[in-house]
PDB file of C-alpha atoms in Angstrom:
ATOM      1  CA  UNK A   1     -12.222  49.131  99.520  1.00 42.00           C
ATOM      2  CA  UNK A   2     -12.228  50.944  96.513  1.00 57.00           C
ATOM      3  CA  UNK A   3      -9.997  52.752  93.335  1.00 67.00           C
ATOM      4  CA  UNK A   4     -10.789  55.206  91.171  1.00 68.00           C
ATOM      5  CA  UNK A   5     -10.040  56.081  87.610  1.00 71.00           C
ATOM      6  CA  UNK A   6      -8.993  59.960  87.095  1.00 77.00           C
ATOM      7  CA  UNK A   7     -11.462  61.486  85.064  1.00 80.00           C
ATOM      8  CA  UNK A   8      -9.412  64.359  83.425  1.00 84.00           C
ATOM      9  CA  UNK A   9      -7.074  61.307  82.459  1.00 85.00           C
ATOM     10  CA  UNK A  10      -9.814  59.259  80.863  1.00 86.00           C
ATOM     11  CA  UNK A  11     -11.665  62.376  79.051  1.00 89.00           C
ATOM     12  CA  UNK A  12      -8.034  63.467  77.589  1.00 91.00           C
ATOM     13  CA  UNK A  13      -7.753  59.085  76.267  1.00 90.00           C
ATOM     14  CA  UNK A  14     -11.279  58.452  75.325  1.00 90.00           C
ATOM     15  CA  UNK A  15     -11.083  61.785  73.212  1.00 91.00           C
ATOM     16  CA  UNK A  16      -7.918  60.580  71.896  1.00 90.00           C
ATOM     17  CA  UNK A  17      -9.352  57.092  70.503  1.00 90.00           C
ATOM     18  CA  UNK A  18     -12.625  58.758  69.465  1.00 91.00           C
ATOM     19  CA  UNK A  19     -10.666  61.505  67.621  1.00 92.00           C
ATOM     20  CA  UNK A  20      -8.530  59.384  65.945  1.00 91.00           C
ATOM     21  CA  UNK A  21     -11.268  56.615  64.892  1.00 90.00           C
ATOM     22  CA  UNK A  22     -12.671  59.838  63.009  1.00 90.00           C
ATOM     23  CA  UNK A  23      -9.555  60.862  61.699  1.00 89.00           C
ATOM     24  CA  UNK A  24      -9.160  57.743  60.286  1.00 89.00           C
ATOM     25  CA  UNK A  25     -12.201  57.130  58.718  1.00 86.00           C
ATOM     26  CA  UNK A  26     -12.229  60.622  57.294  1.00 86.00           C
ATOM     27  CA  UNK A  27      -8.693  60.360  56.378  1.00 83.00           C
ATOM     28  CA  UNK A  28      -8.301  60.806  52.837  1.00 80.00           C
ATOM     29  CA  UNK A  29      -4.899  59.400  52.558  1.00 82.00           C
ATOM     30  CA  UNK A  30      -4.976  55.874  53.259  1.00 85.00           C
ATOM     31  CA  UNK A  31      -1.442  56.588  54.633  1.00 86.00           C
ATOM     32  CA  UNK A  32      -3.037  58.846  56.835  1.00 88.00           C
ATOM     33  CA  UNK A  33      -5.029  56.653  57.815  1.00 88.00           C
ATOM     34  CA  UNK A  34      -2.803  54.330  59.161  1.00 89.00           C
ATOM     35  CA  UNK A  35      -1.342  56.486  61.080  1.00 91.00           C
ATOM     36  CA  UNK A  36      -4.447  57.746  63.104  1.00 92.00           C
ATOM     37  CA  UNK A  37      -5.216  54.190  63.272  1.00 91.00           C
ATOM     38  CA  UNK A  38      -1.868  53.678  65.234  1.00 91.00           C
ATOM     39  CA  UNK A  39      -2.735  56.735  67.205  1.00 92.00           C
ATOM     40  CA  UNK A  40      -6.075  54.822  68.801  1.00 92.00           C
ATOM     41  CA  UNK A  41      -4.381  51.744  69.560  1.00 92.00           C
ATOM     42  CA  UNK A  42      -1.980  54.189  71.719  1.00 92.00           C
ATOM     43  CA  UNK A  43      -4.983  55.555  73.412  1.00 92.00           C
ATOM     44  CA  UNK A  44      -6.541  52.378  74.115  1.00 92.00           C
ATOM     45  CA  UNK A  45      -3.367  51.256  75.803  1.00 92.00           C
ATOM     46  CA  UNK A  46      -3.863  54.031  78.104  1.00 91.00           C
ATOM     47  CA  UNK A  47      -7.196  53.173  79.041  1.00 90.00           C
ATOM     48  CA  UNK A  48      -6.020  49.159  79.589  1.00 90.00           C
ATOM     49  CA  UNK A  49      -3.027  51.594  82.081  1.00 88.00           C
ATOM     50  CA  UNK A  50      -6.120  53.236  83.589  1.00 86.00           C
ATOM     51  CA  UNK A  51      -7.962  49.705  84.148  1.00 84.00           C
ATOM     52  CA  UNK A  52      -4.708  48.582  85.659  1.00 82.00           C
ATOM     53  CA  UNK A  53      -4.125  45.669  82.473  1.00 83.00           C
ATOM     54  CA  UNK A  54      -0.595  46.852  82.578  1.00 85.00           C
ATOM     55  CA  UNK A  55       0.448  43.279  80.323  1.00 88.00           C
ATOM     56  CA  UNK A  56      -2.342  44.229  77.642  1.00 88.00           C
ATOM     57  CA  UNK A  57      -1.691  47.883  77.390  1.00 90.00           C
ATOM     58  CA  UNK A  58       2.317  46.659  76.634  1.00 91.00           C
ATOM     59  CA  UNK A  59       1.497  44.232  74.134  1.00 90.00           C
ATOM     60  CA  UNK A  60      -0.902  46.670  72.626  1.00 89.00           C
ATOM     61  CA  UNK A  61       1.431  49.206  72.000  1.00 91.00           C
ATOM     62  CA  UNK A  62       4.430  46.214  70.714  1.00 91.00           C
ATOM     63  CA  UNK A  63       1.652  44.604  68.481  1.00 88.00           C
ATOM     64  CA  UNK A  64      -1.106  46.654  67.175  1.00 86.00           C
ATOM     65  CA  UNK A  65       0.363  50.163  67.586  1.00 85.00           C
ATOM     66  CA  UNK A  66       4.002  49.225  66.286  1.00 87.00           C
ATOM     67  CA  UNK A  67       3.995  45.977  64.153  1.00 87.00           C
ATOM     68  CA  UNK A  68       0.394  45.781  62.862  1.00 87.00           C
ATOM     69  CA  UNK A  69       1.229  49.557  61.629  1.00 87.00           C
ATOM     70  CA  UNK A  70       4.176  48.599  59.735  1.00 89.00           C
ATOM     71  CA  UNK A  71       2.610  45.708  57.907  1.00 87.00           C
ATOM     72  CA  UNK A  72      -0.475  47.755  56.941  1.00 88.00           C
ATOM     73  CA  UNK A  73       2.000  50.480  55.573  1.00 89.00           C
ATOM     74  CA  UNK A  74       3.832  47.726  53.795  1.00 87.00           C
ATOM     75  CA  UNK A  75       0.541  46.534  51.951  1.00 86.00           C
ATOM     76  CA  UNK A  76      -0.414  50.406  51.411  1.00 85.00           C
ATOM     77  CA  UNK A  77       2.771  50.783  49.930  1.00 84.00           C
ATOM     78  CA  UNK A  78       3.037  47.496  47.517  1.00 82.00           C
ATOM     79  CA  UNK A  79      -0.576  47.573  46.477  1.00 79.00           C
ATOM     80  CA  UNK A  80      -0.431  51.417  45.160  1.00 75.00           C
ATOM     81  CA  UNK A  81      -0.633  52.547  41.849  1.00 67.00           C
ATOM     82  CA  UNK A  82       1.679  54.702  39.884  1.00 55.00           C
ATOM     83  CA  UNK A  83      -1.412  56.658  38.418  1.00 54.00           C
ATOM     84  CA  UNK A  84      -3.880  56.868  41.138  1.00 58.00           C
ATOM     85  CA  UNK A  85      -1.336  57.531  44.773  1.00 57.00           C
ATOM     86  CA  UNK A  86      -3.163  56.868  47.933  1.00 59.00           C
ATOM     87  CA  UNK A  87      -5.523  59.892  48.024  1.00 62.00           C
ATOM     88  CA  UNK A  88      -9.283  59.252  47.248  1.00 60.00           C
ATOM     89  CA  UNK A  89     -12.213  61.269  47.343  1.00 59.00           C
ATOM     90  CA  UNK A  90     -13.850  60.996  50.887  1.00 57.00           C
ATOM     91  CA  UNK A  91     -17.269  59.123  50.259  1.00 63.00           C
ATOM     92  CA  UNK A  92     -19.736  58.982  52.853  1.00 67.00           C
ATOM     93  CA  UNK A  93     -22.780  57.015  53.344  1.00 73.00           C
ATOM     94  CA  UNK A  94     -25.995  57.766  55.340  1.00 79.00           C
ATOM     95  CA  UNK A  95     -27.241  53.937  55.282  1.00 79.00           C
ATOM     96  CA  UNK A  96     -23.815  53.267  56.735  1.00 78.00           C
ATOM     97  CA  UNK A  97     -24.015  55.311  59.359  1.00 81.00           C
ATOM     98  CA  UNK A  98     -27.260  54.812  60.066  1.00 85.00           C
ATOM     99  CA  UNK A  99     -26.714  51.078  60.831  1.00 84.00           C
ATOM    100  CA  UNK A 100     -23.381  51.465  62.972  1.00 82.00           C
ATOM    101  CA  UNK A 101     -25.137  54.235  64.600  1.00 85.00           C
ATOM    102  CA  UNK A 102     -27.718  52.040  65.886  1.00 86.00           C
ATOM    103  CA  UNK A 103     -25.800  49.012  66.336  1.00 85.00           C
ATOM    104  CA  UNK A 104     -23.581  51.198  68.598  1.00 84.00           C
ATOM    105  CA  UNK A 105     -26.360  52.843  70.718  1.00 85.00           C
ATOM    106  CA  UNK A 106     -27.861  49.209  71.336  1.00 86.00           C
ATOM    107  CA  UNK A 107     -24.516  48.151  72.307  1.00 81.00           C
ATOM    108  CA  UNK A 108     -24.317  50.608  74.425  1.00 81.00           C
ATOM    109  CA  UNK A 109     -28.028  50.074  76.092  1.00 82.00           C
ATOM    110  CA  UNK A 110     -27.502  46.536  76.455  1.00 80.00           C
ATOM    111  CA  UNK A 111     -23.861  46.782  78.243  1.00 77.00           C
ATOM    112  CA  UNK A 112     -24.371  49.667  80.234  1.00 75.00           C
ATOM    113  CA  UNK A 113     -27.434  48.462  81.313  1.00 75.00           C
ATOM    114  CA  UNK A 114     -25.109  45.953  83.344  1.00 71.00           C
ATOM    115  CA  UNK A 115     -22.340  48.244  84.115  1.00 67.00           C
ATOM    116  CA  UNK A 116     -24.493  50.498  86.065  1.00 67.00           C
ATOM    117  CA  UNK A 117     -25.119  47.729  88.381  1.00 69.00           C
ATOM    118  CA  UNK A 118     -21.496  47.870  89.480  1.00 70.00           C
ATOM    119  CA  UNK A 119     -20.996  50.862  91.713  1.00 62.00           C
ATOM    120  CA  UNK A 120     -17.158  51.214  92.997  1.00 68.00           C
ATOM    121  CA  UNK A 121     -14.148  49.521  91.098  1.00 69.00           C
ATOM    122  CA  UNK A 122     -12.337  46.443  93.607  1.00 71.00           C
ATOM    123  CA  UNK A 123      -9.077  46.780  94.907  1.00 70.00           C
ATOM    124  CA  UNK A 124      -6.443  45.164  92.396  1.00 68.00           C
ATOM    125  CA  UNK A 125      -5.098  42.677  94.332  1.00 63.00           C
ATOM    126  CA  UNK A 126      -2.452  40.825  91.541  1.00 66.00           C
ATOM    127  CA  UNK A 127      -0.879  42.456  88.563  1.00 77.00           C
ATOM    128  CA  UNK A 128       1.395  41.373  85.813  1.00 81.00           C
ATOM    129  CA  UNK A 129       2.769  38.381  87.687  1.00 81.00           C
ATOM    130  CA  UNK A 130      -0.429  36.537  88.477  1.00 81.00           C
ATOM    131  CA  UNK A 131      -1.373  37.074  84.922  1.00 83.00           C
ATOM    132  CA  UNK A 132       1.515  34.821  83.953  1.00 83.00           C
ATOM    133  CA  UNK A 133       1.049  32.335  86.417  1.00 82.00           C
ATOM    134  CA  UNK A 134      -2.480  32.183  85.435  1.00 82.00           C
ATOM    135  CA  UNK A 135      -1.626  32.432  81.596  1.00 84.00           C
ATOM    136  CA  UNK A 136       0.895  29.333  82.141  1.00 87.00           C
ATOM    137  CA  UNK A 137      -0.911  27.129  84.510  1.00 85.00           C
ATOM    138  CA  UNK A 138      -5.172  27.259  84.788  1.00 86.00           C
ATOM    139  CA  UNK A 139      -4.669  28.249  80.772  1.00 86.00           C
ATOM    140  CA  UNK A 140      -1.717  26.424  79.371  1.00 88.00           C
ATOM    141  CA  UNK A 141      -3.582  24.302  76.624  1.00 90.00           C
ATOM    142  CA  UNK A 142      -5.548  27.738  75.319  1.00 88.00           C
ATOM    143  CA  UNK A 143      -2.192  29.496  75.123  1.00 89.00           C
ATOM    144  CA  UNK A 144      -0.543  26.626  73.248  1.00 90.00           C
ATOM    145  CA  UNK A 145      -3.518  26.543  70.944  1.00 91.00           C
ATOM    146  CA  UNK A 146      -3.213  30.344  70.232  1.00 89.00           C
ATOM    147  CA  UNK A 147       0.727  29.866  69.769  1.00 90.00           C
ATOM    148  CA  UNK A 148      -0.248  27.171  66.708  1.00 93.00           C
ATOM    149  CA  UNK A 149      -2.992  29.098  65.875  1.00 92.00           C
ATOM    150  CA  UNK A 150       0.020  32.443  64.833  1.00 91.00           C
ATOM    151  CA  UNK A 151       2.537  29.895  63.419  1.00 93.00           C
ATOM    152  CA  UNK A 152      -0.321  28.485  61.030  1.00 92.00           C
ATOM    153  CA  UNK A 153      -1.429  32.217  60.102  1.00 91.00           C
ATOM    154  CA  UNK A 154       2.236  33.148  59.633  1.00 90.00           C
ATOM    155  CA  UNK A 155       2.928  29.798  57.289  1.00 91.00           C
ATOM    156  CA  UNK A 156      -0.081  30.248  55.252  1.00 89.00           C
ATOM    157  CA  UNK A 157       0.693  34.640  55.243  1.00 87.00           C
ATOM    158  CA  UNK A 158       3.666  33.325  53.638  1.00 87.00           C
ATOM    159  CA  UNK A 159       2.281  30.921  51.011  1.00 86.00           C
ATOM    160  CA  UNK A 160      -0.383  33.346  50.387  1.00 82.00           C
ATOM    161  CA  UNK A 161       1.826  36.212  49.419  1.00 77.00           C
ATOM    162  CA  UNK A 162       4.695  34.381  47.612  1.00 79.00           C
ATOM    163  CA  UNK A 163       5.573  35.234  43.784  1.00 74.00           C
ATOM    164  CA  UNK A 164       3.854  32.446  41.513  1.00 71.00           C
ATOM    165  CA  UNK A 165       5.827  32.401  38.444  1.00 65.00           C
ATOM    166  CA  UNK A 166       3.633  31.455  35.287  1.00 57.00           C
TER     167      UNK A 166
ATOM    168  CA  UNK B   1     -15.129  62.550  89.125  1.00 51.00           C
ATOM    169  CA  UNK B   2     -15.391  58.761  89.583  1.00 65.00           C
ATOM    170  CA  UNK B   3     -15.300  56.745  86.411  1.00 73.00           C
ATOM    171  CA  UNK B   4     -17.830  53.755  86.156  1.00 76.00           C
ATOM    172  CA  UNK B   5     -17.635  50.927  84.052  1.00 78.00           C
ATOM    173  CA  UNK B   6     -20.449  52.827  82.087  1.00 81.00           C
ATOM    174  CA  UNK B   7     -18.176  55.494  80.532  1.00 83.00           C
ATOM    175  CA  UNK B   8     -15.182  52.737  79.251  1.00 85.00           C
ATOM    176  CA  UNK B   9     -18.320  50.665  77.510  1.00 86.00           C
ATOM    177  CA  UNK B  10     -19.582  54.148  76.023  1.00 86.00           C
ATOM    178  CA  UNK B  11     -16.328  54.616  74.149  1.00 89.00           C
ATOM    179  CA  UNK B  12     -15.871  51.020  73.186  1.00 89.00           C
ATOM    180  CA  UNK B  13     -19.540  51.468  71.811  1.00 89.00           C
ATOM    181  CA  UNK B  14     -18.323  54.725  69.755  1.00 89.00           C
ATOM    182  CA  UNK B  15     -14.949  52.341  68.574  1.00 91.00           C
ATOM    183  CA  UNK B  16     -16.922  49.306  67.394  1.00 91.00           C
ATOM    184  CA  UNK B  17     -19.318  52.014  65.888  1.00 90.00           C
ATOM    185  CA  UNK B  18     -17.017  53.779  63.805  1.00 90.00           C
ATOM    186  CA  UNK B  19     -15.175  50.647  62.635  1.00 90.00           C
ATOM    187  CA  UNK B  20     -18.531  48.985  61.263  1.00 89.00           C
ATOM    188  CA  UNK B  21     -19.282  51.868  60.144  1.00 88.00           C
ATOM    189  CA  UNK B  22     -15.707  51.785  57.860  1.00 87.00           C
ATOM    190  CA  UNK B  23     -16.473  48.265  57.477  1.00 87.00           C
ATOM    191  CA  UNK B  24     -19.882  48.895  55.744  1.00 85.00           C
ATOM    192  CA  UNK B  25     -18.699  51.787  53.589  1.00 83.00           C
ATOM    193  CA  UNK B  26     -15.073  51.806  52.597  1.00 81.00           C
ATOM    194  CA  UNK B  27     -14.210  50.379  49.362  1.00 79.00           C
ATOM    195  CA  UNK B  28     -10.633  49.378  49.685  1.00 82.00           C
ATOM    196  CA  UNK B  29      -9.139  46.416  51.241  1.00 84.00           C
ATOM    197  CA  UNK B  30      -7.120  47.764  53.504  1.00 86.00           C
ATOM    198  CA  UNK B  31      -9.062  50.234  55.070  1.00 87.00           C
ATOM    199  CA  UNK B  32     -12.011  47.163  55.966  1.00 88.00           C
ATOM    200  CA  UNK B  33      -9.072  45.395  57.333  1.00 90.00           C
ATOM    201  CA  UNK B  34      -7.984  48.487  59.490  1.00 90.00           C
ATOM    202  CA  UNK B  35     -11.948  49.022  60.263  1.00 91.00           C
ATOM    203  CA  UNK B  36     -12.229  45.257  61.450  1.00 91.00           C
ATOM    204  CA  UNK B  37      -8.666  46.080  64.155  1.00 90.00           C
ATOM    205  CA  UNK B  38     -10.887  48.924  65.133  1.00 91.00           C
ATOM    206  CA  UNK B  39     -13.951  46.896  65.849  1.00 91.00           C
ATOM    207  CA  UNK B  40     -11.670  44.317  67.564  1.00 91.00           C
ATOM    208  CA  UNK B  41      -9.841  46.813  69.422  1.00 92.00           C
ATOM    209  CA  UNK B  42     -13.409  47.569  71.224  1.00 91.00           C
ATOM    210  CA  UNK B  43     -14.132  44.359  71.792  1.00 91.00           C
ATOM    211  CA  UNK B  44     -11.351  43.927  74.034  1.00 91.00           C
ATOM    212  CA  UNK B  45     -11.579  47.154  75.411  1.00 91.00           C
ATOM    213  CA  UNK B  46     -14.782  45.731  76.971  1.00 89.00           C
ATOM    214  CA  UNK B  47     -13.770  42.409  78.213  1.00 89.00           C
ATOM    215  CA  UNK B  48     -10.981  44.193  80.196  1.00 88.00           C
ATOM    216  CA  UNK B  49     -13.459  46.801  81.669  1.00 87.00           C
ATOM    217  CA  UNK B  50     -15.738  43.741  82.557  1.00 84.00           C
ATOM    218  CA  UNK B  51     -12.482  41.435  83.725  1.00 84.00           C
ATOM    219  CA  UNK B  52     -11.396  45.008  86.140  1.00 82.00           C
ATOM    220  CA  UNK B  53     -15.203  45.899  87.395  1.00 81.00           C
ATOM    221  CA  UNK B  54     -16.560  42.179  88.130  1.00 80.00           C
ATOM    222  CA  UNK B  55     -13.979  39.485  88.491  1.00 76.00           C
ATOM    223  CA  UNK B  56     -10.080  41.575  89.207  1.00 75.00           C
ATOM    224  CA  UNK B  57      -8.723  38.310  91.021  1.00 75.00           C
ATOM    225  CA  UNK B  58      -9.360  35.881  88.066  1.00 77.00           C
ATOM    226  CA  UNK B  59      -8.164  38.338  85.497  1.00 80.00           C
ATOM    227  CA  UNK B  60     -10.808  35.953  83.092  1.00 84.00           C
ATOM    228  CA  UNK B  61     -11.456  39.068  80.367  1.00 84.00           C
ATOM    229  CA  UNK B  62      -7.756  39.868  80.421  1.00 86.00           C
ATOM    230  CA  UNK B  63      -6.853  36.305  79.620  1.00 88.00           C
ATOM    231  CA  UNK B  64      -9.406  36.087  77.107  1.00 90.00           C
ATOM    232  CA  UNK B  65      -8.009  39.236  75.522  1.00 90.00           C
ATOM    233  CA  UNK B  66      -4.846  37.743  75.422  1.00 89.00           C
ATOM    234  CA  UNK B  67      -6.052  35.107  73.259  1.00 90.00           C
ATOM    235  CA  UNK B  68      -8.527  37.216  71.217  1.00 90.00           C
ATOM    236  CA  UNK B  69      -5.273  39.403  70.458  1.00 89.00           C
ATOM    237  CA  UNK B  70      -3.528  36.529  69.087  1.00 90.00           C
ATOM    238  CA  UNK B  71      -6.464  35.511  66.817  1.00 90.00           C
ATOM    239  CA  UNK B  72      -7.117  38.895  65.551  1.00 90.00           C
ATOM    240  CA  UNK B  73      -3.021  39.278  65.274  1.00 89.00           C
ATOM    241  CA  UNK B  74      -2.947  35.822  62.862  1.00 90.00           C
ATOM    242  CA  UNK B  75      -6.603  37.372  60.905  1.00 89.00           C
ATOM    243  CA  UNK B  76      -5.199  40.756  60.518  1.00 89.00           C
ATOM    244  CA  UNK B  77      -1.633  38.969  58.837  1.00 88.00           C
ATOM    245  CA  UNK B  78      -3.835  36.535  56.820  1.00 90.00           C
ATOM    246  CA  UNK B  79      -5.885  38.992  55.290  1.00 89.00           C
ATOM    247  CA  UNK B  80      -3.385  41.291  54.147  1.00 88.00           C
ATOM    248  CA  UNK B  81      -1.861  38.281  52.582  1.00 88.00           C
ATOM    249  CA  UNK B  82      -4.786  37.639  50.907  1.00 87.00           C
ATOM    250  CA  UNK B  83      -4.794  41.562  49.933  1.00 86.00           C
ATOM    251  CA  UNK B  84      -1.391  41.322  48.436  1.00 86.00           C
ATOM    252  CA  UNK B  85      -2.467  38.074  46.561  1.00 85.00           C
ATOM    253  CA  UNK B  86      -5.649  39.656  44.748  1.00 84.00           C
ATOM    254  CA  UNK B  87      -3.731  42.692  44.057  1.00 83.00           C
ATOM    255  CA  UNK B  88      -1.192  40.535  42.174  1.00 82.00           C
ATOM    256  CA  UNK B  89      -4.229  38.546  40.537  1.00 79.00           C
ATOM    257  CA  UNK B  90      -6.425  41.395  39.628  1.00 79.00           C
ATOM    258  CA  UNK B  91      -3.792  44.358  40.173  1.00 74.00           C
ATOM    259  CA  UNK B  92      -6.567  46.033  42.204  1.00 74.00           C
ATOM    260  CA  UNK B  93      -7.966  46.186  45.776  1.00 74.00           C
ATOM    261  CA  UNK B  94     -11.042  47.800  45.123  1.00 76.00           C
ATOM    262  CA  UNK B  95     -14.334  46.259  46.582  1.00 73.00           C
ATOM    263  CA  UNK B  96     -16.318  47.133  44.417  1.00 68.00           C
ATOM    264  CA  UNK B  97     -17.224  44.299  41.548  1.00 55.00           C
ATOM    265  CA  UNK B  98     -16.780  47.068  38.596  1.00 55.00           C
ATOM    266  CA  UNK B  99     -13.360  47.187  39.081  1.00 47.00           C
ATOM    267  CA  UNK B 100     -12.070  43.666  39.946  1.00 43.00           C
ATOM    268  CA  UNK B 101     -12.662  42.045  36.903  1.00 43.00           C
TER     269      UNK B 101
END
């Protein structure tokens, strides 16, 4: 009563999203790093395919990989200057890293900590379909809230960005 | 080679790393903003490996990362408003406080 996830399949994604999460910090191109950025969200939509969230690893690739890209290229685009272009000169910290470096490692300590517990992955016994039906009736009044909640963000991404004439 | 729960949390550790990490060092706007989707991106990542290891009937983390997608979605288009208005204010979107005068 058990699946398992391919392992060649995950190494090949989780190198993918680790890759590009370097490339795109190292990127010196902001440009660039856009791009790579689109490249992780890819590979983290195959994982969500590997953990069977077939819905999620859809609207991942519509939203974040495809749409989210654009509009970040947009505001890389509008906000450049004429003089300076997109390239800087990469900067690194060491009290930066330090910090994410731990936070990650105790993230990691504290979660799989409980993931160890769990030995064999269930059978999945509903898909796409029983995520709609559980979306659109156990939680109806969250979705609706989350609906207003993108109409607000889009009015007010609107007001926010409009000319003001002085 | 079986595949625990273990190894998806490792690289959504690495993810939300690496994005606070950008978030802590990178000095213009748009790159934190790109740092914070890759922090949120790992965040999900883990409520789906939880939602697929512990409860695949309910489909609770799944739902939930519907939901946190559409807040991060509305954040994400919010604060590169808020990007393009300083830029026209200050005609810069540097962090640092030498520049944005």
């Amino acid at each position: 009563m058990s699946e398992t996830v391919s392992g060649p399949v995950f190494a090949i994604l989780a190198f993918a999203c680790i890759g590009g999460a370097i490339g795109m910090l190292s990127a010196r191109n902001t440009i660039h790093a856009a791009l790579w950025l689109s490249e992780v969200m890819l590979a983290v939509a195959g994982l969500y395919l590997l953990l069977s969230a077939e819905y999620l690893a859809v609207v991942q690739v519509l939203i974040y990989a495809s749409a989210m890209s654009v509009v970040v290229l947009f505001i890389i685009m509008l906000t450049l200057r004429e003089r300076e272009g997109p390239v800087r000169m990469a900067d690194f910290s060491i009290g930066g890293g330090i910090l994410a470096g731990l936070t990650g490692v105790i993230l990691y300590m504290a979660l799989a900590d409980r993931g160890d517990r769990i030995s064999a992955m269930p059978v999945e016994p509903s898909g796409t379909a029983a995520l709609g039906e559980l979306l659109f009736g156990r939680w109806t009044l969250p979705l609706e809230v989350a609906a207003l909640i993108l109409l607000v963000s889009l009015v007010a991404a609107v007001w926010w960005s409009r000319e003001v004439d002085s | 080679m079986a595949v625990g729960p273990s190894a998806f949390m490792g690289v959504a550790a690495v993810l939300f790393s690496l994005g606070l990490y950008g978030v802590l060092t990178r000095k213009n706007a748009v790159m934190v903003l790109m740092s914070l989707e890759l922090m949120t991106v790992a965040a999900c990542l883990n409520m789906v490996t939880v939602s697929r290891f512990v409860t695949p009937a309910e489909m609770t983390g799944q739902v939930f990362a519907v939901f946190a997608m559409a807040v991060f979605a509305a954040q994400i288009g919010i604060g590169l408003a808020l990007v393009l208005a300083v830029y026209r204010q200050t005609g810069s979107i540097e962090l640092s406080s030498k520049k944005a005068t």
